[in-house]
PDB file of C-alpha atoms in Angstrom:
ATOM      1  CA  UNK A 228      -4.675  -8.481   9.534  1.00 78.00           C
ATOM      2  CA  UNK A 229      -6.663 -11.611   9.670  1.00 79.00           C
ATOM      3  CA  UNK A 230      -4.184 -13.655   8.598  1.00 84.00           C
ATOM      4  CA  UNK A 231      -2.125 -12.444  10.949  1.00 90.00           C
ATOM      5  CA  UNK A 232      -4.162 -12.624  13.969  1.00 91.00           C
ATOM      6  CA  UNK A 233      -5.138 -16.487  13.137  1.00 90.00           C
ATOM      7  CA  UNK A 234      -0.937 -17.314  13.270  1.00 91.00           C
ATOM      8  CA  UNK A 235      -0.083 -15.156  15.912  1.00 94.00           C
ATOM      9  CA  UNK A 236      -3.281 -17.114  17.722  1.00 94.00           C
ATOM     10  CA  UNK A 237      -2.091 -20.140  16.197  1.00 95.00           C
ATOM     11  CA  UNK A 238       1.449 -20.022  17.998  1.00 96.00           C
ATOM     12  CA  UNK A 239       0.531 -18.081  21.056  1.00 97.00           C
ATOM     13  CA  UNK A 240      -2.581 -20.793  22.040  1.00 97.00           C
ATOM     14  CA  UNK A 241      -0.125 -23.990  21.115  1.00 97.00           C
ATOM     15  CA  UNK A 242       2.594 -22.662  23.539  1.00 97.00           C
ATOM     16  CA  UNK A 243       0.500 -22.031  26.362  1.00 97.00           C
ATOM     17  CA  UNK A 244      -1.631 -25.172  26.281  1.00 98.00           C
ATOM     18  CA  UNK A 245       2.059 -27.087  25.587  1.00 97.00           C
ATOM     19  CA  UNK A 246       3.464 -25.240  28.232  1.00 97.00           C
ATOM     20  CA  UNK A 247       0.955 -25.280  31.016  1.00 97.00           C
ATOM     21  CA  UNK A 248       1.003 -29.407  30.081  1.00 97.00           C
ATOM     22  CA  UNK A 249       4.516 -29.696  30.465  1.00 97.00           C
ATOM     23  CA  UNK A 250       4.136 -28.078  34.273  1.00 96.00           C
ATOM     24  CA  UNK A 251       0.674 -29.363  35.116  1.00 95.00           C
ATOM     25  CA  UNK A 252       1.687 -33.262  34.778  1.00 96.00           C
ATOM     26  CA  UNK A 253       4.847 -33.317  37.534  1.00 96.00           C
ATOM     27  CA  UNK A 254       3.296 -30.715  39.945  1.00 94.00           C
ATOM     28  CA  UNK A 255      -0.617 -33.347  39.286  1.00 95.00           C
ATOM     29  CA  UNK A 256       1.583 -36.415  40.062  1.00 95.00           C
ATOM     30  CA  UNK A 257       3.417 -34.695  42.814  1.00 95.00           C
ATOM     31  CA  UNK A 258       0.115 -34.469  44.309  1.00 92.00           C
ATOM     32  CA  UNK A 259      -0.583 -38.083  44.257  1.00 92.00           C
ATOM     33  CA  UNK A 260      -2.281 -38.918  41.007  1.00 93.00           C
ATOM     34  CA  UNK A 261      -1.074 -41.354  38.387  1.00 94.00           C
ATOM     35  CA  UNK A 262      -0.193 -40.487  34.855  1.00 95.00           C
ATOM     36  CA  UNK A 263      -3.491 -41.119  33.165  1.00 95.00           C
ATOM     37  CA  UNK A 264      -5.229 -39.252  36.498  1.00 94.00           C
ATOM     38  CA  UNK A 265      -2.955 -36.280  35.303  1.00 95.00           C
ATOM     39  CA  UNK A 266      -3.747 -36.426  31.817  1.00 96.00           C
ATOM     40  CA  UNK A 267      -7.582 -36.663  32.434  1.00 95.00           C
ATOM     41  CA  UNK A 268      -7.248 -33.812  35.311  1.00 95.00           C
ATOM     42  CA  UNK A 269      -5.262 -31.506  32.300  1.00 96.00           C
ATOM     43  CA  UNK A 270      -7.897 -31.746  30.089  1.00 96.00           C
ATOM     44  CA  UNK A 271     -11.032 -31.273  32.698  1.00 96.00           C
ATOM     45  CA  UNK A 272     -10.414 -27.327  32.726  1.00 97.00           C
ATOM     46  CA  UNK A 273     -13.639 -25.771  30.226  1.00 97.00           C
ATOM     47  CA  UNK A 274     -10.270 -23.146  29.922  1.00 97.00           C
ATOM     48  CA  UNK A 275      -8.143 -25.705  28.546  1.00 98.00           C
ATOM     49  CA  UNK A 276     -10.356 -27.261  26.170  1.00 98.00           C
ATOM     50  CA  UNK A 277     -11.589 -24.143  25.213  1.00 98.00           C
ATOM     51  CA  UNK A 278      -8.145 -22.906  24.383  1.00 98.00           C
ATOM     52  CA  UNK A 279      -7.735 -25.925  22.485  1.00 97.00           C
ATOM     53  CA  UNK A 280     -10.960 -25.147  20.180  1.00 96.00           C
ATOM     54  CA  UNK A 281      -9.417 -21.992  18.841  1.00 96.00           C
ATOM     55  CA  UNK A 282      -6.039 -23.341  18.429  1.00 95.00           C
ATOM     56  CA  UNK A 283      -8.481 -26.031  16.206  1.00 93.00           C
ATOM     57  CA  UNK A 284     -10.054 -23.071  15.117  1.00 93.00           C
ATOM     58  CA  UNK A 285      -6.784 -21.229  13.564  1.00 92.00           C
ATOM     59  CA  UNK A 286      -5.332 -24.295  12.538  1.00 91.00           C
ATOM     60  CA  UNK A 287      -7.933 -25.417  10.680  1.00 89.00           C
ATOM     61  CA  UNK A 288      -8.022 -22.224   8.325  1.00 85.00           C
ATOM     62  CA  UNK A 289      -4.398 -22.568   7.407  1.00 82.00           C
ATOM     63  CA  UNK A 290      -4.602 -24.308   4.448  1.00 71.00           C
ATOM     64  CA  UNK A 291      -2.243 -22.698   2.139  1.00 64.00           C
ATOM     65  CA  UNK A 292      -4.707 -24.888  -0.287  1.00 57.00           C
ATOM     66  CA  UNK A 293      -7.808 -23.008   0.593  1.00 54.00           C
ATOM     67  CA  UNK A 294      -9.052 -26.026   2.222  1.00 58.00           C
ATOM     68  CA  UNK A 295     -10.012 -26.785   5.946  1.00 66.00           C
ATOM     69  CA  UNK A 296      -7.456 -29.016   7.560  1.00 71.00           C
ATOM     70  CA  UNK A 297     -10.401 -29.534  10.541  1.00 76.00           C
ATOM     71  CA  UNK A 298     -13.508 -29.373   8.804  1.00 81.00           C
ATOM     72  CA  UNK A 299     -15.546 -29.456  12.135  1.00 83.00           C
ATOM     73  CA  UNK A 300     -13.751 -26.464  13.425  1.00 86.00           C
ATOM     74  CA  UNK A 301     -13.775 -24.605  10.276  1.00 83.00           C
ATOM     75  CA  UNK A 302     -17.689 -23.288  10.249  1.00 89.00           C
ATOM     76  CA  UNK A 303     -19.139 -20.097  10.602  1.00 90.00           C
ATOM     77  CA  UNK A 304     -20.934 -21.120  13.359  1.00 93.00           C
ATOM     78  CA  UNK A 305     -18.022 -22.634  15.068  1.00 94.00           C
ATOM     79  CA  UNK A 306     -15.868 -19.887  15.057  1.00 94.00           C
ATOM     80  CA  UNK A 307     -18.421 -17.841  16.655  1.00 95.00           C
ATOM     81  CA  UNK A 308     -19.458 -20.563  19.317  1.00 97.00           C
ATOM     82  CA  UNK A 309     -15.756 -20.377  20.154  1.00 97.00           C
ATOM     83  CA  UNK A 310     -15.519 -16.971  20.734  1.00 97.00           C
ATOM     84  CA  UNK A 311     -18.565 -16.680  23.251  1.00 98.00           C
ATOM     85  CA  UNK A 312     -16.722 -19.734  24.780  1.00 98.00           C
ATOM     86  CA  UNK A 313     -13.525 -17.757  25.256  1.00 98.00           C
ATOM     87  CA  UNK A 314     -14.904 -14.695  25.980  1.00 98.00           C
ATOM     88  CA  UNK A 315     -17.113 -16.949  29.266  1.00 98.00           C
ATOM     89  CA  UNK A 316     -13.573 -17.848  30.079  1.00 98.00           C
ATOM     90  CA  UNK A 317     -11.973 -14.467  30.425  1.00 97.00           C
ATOM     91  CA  UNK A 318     -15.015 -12.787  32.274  1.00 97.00           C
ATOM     92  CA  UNK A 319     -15.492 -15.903  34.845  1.00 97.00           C
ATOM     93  CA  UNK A 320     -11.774 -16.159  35.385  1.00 96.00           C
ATOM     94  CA  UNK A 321     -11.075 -12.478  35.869  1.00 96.00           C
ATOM     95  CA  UNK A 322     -14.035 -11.550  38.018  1.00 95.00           C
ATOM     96  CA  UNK A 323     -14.528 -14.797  40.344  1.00 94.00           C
ATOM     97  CA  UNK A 324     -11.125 -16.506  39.705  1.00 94.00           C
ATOM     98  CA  UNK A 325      -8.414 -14.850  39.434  1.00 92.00           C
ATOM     99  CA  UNK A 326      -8.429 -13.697  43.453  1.00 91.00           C
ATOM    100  CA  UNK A 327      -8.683 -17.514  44.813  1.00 90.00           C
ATOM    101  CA  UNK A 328      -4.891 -18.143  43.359  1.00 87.00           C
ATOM    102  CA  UNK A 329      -1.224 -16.567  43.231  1.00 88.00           C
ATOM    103  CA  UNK A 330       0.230 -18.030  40.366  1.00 89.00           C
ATOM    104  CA  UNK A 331       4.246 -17.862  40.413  1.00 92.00           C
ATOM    105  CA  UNK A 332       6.704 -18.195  37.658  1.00 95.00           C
ATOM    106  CA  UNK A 333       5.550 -20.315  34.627  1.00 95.00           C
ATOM    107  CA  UNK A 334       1.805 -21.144  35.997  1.00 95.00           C
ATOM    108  CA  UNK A 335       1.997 -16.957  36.165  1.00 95.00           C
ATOM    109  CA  UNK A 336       2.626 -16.933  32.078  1.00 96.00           C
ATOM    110  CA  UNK A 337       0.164 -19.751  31.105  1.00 96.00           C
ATOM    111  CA  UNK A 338      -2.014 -18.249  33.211  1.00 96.00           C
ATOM    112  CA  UNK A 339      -2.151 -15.083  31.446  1.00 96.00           C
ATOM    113  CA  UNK A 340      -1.604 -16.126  28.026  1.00 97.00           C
ATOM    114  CA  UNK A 341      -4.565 -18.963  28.618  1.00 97.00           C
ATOM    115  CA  UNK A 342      -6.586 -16.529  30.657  1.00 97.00           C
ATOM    116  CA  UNK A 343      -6.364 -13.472  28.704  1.00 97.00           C
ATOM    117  CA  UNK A 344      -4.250 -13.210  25.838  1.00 97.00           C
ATOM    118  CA  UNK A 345      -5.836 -15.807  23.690  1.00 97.00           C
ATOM    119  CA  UNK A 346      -9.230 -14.900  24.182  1.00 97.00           C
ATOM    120  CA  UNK A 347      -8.450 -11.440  23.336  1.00 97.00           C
ATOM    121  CA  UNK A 348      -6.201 -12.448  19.593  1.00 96.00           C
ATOM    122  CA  UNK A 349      -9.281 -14.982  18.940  1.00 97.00           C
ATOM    123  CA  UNK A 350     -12.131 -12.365  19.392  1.00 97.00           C
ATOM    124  CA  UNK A 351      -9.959  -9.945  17.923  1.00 96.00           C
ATOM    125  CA  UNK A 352      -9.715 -11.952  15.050  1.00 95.00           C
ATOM    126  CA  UNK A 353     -13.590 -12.919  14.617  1.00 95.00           C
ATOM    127  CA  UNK A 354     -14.507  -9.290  14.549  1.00 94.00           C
ATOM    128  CA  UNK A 355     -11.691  -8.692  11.722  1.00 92.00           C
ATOM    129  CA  UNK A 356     -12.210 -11.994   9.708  1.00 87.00           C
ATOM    130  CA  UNK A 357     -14.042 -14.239  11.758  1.00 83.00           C
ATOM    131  CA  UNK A 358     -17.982 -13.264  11.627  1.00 87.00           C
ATOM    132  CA  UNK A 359     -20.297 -13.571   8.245  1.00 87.00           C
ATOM    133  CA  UNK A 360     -23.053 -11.769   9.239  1.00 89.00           C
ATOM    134  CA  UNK A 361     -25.284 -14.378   8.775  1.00 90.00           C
ATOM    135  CA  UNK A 362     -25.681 -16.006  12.296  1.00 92.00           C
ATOM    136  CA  UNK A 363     -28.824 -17.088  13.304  1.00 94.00           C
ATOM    137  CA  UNK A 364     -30.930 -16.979  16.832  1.00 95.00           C
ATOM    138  CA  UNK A 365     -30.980 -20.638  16.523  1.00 95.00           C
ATOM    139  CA  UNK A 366     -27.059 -21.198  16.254  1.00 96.00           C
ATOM    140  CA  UNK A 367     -27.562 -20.286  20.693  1.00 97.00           C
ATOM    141  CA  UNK A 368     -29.382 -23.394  20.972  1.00 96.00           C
ATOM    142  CA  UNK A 369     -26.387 -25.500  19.641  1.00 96.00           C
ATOM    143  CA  UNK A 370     -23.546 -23.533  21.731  1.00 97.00           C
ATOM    144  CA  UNK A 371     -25.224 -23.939  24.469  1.00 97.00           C
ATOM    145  CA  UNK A 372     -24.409 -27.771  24.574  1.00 97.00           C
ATOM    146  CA  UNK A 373     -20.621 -27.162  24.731  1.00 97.00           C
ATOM    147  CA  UNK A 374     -21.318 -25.523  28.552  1.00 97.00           C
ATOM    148  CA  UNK A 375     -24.248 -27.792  29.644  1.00 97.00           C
ATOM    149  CA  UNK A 376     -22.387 -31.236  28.436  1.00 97.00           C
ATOM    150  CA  UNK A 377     -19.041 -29.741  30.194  1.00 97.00           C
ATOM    151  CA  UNK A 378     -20.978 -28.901  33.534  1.00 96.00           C
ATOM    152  CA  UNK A 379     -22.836 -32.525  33.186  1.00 96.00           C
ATOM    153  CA  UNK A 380     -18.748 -34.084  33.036  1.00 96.00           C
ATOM    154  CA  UNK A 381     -17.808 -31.904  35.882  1.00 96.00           C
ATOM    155  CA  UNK A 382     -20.409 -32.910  38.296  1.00 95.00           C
ATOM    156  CA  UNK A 383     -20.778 -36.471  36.968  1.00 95.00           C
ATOM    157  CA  UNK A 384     -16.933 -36.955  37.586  1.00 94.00           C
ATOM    158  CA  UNK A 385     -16.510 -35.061  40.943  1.00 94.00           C
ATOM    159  CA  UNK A 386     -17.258 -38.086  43.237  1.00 92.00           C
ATOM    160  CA  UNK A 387     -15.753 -40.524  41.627  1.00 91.00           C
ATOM    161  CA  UNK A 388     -12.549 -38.284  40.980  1.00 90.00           C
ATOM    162  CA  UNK A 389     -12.607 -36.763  44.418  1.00 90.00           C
ATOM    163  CA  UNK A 390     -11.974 -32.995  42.725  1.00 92.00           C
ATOM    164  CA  UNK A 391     -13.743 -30.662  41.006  1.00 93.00           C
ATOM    165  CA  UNK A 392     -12.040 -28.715  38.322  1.00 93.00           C
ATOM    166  CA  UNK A 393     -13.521 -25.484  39.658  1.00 95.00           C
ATOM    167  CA  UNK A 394     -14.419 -24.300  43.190  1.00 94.00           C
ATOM    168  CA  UNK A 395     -17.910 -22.768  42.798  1.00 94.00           C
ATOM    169  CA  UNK A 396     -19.301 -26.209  41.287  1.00 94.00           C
ATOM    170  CA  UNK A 397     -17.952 -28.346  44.276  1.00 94.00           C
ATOM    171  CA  UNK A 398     -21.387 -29.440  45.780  1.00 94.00           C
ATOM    172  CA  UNK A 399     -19.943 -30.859  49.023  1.00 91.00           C
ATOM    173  CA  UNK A 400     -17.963 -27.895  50.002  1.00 93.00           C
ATOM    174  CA  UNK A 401     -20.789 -25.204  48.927  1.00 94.00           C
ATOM    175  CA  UNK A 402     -23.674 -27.610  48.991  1.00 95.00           C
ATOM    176  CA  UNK A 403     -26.126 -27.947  45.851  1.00 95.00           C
ATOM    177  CA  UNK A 404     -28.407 -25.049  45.764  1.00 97.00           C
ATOM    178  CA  UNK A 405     -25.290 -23.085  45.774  1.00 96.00           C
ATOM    179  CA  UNK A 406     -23.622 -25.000  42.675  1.00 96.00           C
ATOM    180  CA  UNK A 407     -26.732 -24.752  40.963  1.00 96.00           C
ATOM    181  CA  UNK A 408     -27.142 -21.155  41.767  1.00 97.00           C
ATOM    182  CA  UNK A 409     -23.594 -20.280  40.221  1.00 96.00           C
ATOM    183  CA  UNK A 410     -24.142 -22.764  37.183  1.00 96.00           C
ATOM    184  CA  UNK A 411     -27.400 -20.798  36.484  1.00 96.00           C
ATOM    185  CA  UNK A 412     -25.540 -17.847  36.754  1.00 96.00           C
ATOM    186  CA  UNK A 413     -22.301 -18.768  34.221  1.00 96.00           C
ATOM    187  CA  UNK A 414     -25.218 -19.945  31.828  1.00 96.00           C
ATOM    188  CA  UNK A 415     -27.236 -16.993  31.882  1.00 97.00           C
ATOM    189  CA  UNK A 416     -23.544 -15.159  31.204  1.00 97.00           C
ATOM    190  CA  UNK A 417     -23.337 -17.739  28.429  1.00 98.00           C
ATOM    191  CA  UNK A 418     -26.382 -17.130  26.954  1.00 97.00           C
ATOM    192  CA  UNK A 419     -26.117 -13.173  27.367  1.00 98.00           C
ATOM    193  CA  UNK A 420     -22.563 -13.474  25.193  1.00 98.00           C
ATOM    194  CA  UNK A 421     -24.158 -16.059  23.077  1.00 97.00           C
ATOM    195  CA  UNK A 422     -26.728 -12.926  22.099  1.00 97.00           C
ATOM    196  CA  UNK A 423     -24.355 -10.405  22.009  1.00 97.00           C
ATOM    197  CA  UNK A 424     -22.389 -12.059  19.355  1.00 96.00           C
ATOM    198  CA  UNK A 425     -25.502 -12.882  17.102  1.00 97.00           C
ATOM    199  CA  UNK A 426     -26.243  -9.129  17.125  1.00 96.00           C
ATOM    200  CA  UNK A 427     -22.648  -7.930  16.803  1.00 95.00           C
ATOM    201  CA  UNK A 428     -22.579 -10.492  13.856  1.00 94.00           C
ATOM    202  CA  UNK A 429     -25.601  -8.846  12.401  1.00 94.00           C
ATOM    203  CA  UNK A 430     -24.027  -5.693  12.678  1.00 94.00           C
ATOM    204  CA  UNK A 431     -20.308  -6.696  11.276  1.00 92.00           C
ATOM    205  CA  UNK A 432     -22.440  -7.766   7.965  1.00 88.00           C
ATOM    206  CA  UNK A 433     -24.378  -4.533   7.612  1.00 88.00           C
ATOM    207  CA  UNK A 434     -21.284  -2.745   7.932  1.00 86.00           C
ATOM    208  CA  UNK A 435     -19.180  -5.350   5.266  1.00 79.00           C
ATOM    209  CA  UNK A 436     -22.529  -5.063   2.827  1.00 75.00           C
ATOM    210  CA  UNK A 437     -22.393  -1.326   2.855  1.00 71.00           C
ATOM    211  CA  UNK A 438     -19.252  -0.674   0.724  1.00 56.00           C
ATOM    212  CA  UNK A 439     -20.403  -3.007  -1.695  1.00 49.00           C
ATOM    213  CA  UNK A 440     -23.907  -1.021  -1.918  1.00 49.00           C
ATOM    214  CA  UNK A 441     -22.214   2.137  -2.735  1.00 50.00           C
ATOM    215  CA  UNK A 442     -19.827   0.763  -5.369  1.00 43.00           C
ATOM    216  CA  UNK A 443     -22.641  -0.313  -6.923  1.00 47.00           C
ATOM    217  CA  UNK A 444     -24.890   2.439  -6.846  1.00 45.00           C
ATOM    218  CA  UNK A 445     -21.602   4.712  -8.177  1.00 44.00           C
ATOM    219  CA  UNK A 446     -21.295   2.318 -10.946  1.00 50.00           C
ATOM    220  CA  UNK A 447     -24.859   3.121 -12.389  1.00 52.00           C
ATOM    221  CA  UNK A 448     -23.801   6.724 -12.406  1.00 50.00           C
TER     222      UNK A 448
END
């Protein structure tokens, strides 16, 4: 089932991030920017370069060698990290973002599969294969610079780019004590999921430890 879930994630998150490339770069230059304006605007989504960490993710735990092809994404604590990332994405998106936009026609199908179907396959996957059991309060403190370093880039870049990737963080439209009001409020939501997987974790290793306990208290029977 694992293995399973990390292809199917594998395939699934590498068509939608090709895809929604292959449409975002005419309709970005259509709207006036150049190619490497495009390029940098494609990859200043936190859902695109989240998608792309669990396509990292997969990939890197598909060595038929037993090997990591991408050490870095290959952890225990990465995976996890990842899936509170992804999870952020499919909350935010579906309860504040989903109304401000009707996608058509291909944007409609990356826009689900980004959006929805690949955060579901990779927490789906962590609770099947994914988790250890032996995450630790202190792993919070190091996803939690993934978010802060990503808001940092947004703001940083928004006057100099003249956009912001997402509407609730542009401070001259909604003025700055309501961007920091909503970024408090997406990293609170961070942090919340950031607990909630540490204790789901836990639990996912009590359960995977029990079996084991029994077999071995049969065995001295």
């Amino acid at each position: 089932m694992g293995r399973f879930l990390q292809i199917a994630g594998l395939v699934v998150g590498l068509i939608a991030l090709v895809l929604q490339f292959a449409i975002t770069m005419p309709a970005s230059m259509a709207a006036g920017r150049g190619l490497l304006g495009s390029i940098v605007f494609y990859f200043s989504f936190f859902t695109i370069l989240t998608n792309i960490a669990a396509v990292m993710v997969h990939a890197s735990l598909l060595s038929p060698a037993g090997y990591a092809w991408f050490p870095a994404f290959a952890g225990q604590r990465m995976r996890a990290g990842v899936a509170v990332a992804i999870t952020l994405v499919f909350i935010v998106y579906a309860t504040v973002l989903a109304r401000l936009w009707q996608p058509q026609g291909l944007f409609l199908l990356c826009d689900v599969l980004l959006h929805y179907v690949t955060p579901a396959m990779f927490v789906l996957w962590w609770l099947v294969a994914g988790a250890d059991g032996r995450r630790q309060w202190s792993d919070i403190a190091w996803w939690m610079i993934y978010p802060v370093a990503y808001l940092a880039y947004a703001l940083i870049r928004a006057p100099f780019a003249g956009e912001i990737p997402y509407p609730f963080l542009d401070v001259a439209k909604n003025g700055a004590a309501s961007v920091a009001v909503s970024a408090l409020a997406v990293t609170a939501l961070f942090v919340g999921l950031s607990v909630l997987a540490v204790l789901v974790d836990h639990g996912i290793g009590r359960l995977r430890r029990k079996p084991a306990t029994r077999v071995q208290s049969s065995r001295r029977w």
